[in-house]
mmCIF file of C-alpha atoms and ligand atoms in Angstrom:
data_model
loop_
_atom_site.group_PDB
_atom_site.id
_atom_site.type_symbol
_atom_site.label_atom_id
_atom_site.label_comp_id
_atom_site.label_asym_id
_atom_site.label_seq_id
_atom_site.Cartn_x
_atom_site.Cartn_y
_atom_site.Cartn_z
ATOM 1 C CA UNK Q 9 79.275 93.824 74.609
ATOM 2 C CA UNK Q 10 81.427 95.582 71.658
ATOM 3 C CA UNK Q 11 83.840 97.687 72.101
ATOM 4 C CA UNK Q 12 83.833 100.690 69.371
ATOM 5 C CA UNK Q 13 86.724 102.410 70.351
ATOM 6 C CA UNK Q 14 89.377 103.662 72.708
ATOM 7 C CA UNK Q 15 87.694 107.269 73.634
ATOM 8 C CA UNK Q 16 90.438 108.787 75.354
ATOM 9 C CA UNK Q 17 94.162 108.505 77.151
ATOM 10 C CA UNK Q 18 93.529 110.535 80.764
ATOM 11 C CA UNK Q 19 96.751 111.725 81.947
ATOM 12 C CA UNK Q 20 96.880 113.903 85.236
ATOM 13 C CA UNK Q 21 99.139 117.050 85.453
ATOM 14 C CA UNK Q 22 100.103 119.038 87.780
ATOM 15 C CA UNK Q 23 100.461 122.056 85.413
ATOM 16 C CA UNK Q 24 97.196 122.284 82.933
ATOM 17 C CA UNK Q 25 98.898 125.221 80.597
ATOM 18 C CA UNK Q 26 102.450 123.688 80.410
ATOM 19 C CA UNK Q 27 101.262 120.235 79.530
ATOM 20 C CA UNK Q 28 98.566 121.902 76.723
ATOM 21 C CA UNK Q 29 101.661 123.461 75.456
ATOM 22 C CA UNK Q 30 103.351 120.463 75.238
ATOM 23 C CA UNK Q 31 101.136 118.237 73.445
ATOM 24 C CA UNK Q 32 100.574 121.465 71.081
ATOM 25 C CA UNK Q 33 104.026 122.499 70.096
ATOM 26 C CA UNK Q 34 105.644 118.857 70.123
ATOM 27 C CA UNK Q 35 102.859 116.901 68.692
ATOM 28 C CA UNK Q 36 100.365 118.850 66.910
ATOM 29 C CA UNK Q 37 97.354 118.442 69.334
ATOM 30 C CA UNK Q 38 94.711 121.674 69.626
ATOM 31 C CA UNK Q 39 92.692 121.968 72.682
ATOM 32 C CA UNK Q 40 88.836 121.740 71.692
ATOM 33 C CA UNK Q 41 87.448 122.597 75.487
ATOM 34 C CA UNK Q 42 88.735 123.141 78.965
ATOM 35 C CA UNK Q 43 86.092 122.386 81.323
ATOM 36 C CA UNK Q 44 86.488 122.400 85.084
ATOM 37 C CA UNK Q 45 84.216 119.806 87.044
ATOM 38 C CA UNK Q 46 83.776 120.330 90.233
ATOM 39 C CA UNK Q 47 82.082 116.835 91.103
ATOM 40 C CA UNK Q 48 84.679 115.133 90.168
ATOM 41 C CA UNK Q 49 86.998 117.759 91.260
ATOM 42 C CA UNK Q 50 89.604 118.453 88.262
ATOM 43 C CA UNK Q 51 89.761 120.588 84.842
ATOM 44 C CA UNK Q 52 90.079 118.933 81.973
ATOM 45 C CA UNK Q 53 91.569 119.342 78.847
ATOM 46 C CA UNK Q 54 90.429 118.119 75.961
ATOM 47 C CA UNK Q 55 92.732 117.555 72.899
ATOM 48 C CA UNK Q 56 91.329 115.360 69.902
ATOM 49 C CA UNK Q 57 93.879 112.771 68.045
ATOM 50 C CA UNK Q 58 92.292 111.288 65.500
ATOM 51 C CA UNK Q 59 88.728 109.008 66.323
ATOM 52 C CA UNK Q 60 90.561 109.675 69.941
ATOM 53 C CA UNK Q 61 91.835 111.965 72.646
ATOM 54 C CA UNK Q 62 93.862 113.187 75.018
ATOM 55 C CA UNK Q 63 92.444 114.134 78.279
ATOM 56 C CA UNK Q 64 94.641 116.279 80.376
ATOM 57 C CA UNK Q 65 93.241 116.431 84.133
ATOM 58 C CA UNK Q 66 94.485 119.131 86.602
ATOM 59 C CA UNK Q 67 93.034 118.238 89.951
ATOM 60 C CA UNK Q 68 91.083 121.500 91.333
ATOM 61 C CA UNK Q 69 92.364 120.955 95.293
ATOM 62 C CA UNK Q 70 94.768 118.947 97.165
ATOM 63 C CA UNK Q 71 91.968 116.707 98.858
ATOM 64 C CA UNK Q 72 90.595 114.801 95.785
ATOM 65 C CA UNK Q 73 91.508 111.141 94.637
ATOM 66 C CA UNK Q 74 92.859 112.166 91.720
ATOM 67 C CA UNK Q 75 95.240 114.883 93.878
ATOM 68 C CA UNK Q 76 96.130 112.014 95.758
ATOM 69 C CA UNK Q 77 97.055 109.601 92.612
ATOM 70 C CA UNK Q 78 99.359 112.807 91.923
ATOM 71 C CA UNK Q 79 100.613 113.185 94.460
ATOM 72 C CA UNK Q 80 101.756 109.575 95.519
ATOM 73 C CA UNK Q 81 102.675 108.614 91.404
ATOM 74 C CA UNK Q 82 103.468 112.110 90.162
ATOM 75 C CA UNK Q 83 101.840 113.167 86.407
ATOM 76 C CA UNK Q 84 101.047 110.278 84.275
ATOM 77 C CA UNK Q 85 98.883 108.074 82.983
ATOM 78 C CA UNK Q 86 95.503 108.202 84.971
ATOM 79 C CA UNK Q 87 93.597 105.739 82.998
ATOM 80 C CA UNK Q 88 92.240 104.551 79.689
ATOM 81 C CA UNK Q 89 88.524 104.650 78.686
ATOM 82 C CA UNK Q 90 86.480 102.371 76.234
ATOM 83 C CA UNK Q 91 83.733 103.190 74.456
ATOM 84 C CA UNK Q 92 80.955 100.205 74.445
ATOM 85 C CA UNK Q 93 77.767 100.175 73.003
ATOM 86 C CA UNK Q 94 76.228 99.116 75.832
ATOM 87 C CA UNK Q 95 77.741 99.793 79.209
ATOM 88 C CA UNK Q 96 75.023 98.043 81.331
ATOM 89 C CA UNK Q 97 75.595 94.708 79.604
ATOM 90 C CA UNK Q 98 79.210 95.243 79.722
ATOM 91 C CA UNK Q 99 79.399 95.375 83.471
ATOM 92 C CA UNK Q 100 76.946 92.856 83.796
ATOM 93 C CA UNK Q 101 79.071 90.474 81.513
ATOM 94 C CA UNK Q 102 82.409 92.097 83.339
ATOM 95 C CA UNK Q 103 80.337 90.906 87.258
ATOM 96 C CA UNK Q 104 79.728 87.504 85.871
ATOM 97 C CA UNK Q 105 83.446 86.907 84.715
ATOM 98 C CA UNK Q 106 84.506 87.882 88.393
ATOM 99 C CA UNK Q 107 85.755 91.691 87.464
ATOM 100 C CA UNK Q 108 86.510 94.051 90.253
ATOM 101 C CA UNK Q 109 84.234 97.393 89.255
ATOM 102 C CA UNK Q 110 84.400 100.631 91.059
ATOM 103 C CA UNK Q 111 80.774 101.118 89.550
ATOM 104 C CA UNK Q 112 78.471 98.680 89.326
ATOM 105 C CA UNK Q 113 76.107 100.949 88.306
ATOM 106 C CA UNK Q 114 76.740 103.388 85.359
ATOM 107 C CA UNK Q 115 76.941 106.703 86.259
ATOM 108 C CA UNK Q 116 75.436 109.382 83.627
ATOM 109 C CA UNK Q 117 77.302 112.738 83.238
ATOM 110 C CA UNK Q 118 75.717 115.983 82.547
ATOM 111 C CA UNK Q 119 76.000 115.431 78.951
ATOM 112 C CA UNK Q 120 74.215 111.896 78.723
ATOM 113 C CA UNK Q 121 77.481 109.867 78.795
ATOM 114 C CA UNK Q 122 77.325 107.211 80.928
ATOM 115 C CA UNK Q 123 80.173 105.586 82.306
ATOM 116 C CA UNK Q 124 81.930 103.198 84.956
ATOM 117 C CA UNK Q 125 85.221 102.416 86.041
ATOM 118 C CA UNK Q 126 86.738 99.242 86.538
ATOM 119 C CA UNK Q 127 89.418 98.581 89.661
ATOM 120 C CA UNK Q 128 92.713 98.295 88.250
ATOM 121 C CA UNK Q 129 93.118 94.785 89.991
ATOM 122 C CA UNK Q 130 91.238 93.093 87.489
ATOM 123 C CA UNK Q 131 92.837 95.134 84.928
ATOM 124 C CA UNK Q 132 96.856 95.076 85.013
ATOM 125 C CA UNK Q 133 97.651 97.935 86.928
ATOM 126 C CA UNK Q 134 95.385 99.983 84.778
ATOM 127 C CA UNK Q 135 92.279 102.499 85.490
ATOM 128 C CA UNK Q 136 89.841 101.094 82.715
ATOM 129 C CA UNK Q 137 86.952 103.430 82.070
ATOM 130 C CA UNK Q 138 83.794 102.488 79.810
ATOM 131 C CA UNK Q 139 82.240 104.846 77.792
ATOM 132 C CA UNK Q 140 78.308 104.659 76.449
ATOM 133 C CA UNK Q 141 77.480 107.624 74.800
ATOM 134 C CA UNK Q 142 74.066 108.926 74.485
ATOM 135 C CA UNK Q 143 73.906 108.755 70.440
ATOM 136 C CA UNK Q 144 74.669 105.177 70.871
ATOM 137 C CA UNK Q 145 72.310 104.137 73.757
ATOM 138 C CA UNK Q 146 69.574 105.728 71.632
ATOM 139 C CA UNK Q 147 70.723 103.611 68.695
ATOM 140 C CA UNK Q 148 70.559 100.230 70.416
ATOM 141 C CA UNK Q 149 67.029 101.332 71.867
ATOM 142 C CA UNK Q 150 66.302 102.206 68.424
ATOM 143 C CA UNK Q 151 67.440 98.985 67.322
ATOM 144 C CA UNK Q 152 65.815 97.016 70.111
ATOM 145 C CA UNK Q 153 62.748 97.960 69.455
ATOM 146 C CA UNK Q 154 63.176 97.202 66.016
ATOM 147 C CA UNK Q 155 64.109 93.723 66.656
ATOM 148 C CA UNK Q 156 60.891 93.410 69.292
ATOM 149 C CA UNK Q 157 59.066 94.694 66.784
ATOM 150 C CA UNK Q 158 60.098 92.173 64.231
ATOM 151 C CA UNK Q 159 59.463 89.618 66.235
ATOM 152 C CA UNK Q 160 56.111 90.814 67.128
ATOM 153 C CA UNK Q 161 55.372 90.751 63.565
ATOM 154 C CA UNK Q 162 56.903 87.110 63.484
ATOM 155 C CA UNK Q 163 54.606 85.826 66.315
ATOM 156 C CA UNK Q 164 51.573 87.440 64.707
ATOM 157 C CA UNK Q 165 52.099 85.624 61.292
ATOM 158 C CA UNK Q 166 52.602 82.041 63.019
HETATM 159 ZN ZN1 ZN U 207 87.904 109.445 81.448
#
């Protein structure tokens, strides 16, 4: 497992336009989408900062986990997410070194992305998300077969 990045900062609000507002008159930040998901039961903001983001989460109702985490912490950080560049042999690595995961399993978003979350027990009081994104699954399959391939070729010639 590598990690590439940190993809994004998720901070929950409990006001969507004030905090936008915010991060774009004291710091700079433009909002590139809003989109509202109703699985997972917030809008989000997104606001790019450099090979980064800001994600700013408004929960949708009063009933959802991250409503709860609002309502018991207040507005804050939610939690940080990794990119990897390959999110099933993260969490199989993370399982074997005695991590606590929320998903064992990725999930994959409507865009391709898959991801996980990992309990912040393991991780200091912190939400940890991983990240795979679909350009970079198809990459490693790309260069997985390559290396098969090669070896193929290796076999053959013995
Ligand atoms: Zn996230």
């Amino acid at each position: 497992m590598t990690i590439l990045k940190l993809d994004h900062v998720a901070i929950v609000v409990e006001d969507l336009a004030a905090a936008q507002q915010f991060y774009h008159d004291h710091l700079g930040l433009s909002v590139s989408r809003v989109e509202r998901l109703d699985d997972q039961e917030v809008t989000i903001a997104f606001m790019p900062a450099g090979e980064s983001q800001v994600e700013l989460l408004e929960p949708t109702n009063d009933t959802s986990g991250v409503a709860k985490y609002l309502q018991k912490r207040g507005p804050g950080i939610h939690h940080i997410c990794l990119e990897v560049d390959d999110i099933g042999a993260a969490l199989a690595d993370l399982k074997v070194k005695g991590a606590q995961l929320i998903h064992e399993v990725p999930v994959t978003a409507s865009d391709g992305t898959r991801f996980a979350f990992i309990h912040p027990k393991s991780a200091f009081g912190v939400l940890l998300e991983l990240y795979e994104r679909p350009e970079t699954g198809k990459r490693n399959g790309g260069l997985l077969a390559a290396v098969r391939a090669g070896l193929e070729a290796f076999r053959k010639a013995l």
